[in-house]
JSON list of C-alpha atoms in Angstrom, two decimals:
[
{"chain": "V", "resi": 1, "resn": "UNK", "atom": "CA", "xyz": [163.91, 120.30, 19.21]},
{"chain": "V", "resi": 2, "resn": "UNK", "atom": "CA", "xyz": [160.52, 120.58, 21.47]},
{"chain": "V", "resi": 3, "resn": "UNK", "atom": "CA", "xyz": [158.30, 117.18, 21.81]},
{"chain": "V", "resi": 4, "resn": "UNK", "atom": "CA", "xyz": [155.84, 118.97, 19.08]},
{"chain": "V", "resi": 5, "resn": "UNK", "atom": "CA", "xyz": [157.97, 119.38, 16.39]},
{"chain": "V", "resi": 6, "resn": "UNK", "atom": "CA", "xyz": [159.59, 115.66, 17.44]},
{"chain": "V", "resi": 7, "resn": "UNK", "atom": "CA", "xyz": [156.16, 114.00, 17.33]},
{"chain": "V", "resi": 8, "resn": "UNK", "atom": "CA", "xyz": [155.36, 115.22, 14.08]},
{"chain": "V", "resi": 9, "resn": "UNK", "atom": "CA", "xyz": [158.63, 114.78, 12.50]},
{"chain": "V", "resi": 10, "resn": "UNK", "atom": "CA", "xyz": [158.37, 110.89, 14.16]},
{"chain": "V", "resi": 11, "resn": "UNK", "atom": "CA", "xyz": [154.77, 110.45, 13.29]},
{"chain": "V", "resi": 12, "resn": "UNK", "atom": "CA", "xyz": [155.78, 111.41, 8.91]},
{"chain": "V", "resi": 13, "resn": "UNK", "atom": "CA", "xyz": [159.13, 109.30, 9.59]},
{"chain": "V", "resi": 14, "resn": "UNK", "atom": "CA", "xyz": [156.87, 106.02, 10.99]},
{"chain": "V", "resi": 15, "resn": "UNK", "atom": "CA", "xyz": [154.45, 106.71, 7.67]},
{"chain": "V", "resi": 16, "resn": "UNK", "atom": "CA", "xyz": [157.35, 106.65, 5.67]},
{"chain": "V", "resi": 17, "resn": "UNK", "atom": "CA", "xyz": [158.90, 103.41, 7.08]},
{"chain": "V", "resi": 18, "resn": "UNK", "atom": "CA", "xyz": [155.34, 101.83, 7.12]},
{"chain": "V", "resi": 19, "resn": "UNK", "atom": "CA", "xyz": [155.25, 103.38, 3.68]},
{"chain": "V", "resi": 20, "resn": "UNK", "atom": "CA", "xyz": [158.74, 101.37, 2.54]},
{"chain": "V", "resi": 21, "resn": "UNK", "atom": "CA", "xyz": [158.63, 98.39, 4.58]},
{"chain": "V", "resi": 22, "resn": "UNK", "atom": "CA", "xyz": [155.26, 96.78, 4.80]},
{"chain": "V", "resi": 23, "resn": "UNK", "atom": "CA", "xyz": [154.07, 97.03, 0.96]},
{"chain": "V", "resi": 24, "resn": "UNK", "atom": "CA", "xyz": [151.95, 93.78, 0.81]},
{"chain": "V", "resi": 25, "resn": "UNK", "atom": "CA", "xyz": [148.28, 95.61, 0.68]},
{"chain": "V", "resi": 26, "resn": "UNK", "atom": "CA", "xyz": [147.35, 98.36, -1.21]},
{"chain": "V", "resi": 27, "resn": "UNK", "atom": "CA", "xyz": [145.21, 100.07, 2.04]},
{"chain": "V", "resi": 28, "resn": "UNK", "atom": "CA", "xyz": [148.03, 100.12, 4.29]},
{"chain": "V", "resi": 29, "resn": "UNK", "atom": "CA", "xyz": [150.09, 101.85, 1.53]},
{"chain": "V", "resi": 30, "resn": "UNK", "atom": "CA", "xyz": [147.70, 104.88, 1.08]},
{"chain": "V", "resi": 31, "resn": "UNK", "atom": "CA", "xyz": [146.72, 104.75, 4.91]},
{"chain": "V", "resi": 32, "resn": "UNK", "atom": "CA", "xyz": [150.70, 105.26, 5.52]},
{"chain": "V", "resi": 33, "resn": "UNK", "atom": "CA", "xyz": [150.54, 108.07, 2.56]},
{"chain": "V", "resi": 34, "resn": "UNK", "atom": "CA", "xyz": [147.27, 109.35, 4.38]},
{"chain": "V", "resi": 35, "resn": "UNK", "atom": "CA", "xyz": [149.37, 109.19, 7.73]},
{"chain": "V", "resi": 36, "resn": "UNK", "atom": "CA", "xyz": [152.25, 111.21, 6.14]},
{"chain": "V", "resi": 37, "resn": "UNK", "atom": "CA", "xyz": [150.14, 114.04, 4.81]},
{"chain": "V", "resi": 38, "resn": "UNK", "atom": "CA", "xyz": [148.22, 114.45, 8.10]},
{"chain": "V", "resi": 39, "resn": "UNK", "atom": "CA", "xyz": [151.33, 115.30, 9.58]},
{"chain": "V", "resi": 40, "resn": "UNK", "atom": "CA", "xyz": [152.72, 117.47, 7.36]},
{"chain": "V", "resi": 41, "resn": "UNK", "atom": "CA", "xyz": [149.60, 119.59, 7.32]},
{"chain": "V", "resi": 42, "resn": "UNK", "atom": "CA", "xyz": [149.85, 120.15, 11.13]},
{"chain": "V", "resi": 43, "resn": "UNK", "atom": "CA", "xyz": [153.18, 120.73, 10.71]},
{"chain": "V", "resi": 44, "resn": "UNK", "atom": "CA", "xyz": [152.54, 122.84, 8.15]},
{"chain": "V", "resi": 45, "resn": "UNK", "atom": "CA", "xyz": [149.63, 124.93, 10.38]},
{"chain": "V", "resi": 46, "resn": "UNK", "atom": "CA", "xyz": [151.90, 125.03, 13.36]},
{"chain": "V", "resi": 47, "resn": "UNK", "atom": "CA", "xyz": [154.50, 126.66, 11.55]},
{"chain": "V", "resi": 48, "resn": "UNK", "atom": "CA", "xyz": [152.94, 129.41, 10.17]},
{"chain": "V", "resi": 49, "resn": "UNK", "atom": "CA", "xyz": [151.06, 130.42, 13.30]},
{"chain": "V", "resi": 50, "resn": "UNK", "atom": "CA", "xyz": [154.14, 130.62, 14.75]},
{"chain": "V", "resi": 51, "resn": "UNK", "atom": "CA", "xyz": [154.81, 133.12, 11.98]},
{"chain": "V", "resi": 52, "resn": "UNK", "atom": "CA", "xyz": [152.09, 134.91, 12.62]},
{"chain": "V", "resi": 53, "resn": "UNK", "atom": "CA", "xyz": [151.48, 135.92, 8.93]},
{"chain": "V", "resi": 54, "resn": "UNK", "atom": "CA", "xyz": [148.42, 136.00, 7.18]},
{"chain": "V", "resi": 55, "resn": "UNK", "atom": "CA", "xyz": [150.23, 135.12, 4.06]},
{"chain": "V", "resi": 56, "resn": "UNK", "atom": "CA", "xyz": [150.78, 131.61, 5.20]},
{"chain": "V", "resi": 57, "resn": "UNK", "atom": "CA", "xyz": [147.66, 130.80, 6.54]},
{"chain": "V", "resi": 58, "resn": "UNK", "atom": "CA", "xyz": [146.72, 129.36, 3.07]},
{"chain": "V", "resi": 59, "resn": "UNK", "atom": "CA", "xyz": [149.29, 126.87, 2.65]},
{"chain": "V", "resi": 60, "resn": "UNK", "atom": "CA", "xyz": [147.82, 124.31, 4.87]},
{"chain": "V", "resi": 61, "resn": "UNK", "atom": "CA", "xyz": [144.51, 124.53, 3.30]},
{"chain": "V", "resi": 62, "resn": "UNK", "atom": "CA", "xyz": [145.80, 123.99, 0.15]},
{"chain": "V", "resi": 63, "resn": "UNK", "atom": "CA", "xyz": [147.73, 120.83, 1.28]},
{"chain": "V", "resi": 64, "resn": "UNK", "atom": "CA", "xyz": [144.72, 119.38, 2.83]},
{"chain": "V", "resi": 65, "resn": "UNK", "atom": "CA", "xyz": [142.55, 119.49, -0.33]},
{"chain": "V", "resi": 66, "resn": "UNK", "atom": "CA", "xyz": [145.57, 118.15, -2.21]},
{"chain": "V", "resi": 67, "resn": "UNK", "atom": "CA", "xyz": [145.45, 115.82, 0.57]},
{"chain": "V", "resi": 68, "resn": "UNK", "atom": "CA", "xyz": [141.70, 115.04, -0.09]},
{"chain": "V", "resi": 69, "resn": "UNK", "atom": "CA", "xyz": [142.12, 114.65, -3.50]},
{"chain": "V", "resi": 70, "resn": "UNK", "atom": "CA", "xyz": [144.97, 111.62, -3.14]},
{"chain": "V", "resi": 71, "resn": "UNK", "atom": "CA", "xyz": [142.70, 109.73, -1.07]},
{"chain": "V", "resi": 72, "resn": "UNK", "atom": "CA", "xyz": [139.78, 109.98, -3.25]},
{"chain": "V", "resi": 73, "resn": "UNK", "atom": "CA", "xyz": [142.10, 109.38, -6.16]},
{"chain": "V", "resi": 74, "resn": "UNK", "atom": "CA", "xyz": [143.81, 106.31, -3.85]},
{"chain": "V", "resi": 75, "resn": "UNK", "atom": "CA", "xyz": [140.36, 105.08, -2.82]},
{"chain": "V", "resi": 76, "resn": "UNK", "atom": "CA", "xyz": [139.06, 104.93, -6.53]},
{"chain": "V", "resi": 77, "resn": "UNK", "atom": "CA", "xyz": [142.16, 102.77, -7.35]},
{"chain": "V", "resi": 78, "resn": "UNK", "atom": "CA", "xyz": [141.63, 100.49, -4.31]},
{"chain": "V", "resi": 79, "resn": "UNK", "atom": "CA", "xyz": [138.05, 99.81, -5.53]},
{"chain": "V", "resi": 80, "resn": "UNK", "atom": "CA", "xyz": [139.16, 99.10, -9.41]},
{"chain": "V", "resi": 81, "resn": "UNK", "atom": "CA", "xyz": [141.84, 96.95, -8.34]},
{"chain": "V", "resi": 82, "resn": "UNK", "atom": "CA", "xyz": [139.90, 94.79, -6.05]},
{"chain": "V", "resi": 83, "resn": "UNK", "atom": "CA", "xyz": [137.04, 94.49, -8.69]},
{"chain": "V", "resi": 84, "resn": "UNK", "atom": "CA", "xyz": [139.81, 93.42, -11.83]},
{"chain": "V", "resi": 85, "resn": "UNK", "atom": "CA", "xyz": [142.24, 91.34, -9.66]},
{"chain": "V", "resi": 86, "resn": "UNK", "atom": "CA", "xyz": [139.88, 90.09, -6.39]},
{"chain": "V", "resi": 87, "resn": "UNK", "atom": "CA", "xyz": [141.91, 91.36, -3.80]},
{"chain": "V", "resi": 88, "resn": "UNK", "atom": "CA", "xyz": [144.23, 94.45, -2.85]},
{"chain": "V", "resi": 89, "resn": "UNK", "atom": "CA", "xyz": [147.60, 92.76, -2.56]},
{"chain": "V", "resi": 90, "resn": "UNK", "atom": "CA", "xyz": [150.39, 94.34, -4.45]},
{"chain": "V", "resi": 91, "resn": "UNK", "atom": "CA", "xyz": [152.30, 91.41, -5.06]},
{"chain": "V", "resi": 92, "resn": "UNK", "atom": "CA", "xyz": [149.79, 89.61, -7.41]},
{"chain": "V", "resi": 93, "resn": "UNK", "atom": "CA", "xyz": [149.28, 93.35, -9.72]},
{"chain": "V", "resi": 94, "resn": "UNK", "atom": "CA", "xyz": [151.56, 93.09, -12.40]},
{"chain": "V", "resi": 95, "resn": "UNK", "atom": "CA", "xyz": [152.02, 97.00, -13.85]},
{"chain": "V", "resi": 96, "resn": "UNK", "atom": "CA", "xyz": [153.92, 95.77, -16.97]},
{"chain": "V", "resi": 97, "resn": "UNK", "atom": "CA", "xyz": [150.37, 94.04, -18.37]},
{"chain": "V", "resi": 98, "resn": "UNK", "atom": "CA", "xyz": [147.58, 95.57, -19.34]}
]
């Protein structure tokens, strides 16, 4: 495996273990999702230059304004959460109560 593909495959691995292990605030959670995507899309873009296909090209784009869309989406949530409940900690939103 070459250092580029090891990077990226450590840097989604470290936003997944941030992602599973430290789940007390709601920003680190989408800044670890945010982390994960990042690295798939240059993952994503690497790979299919290395392909050299036109066909491929597109795929990367499309992840990155799915990408977009989860942090506006994510960022939306953060805001009506801290306005209802005062602060962004997970442990005091309860998702069984309306």
């Amino acid at each position: 495996m070459s250092p580029i593909y090891f990077s990226f495959s450590s840097a989604f691995i470290l936003g997944l273990m941030g992602l599973a292990f430290n789940r007390s605030h709601l920003l680190s959670a989408l800044l670890c999702l945010e982390g994960m995507m990042l690295s798939l899309f240059i993952a994503i873009a690497l790979w299919s230059m290395t392909l050299n296909s036109t066909s491929c090209s597109t795929i990367p784009m499309i992840l990155l304004t799915f990408s977009a869309c989860e942090a506006s989406a994510g960022l939306a949530l953060l805001v009506a959460t801290t306005r209802t409940h005062g602060s962004d900690l997970l442990r005091n939103m309860n998702l069984l109560q309306c």
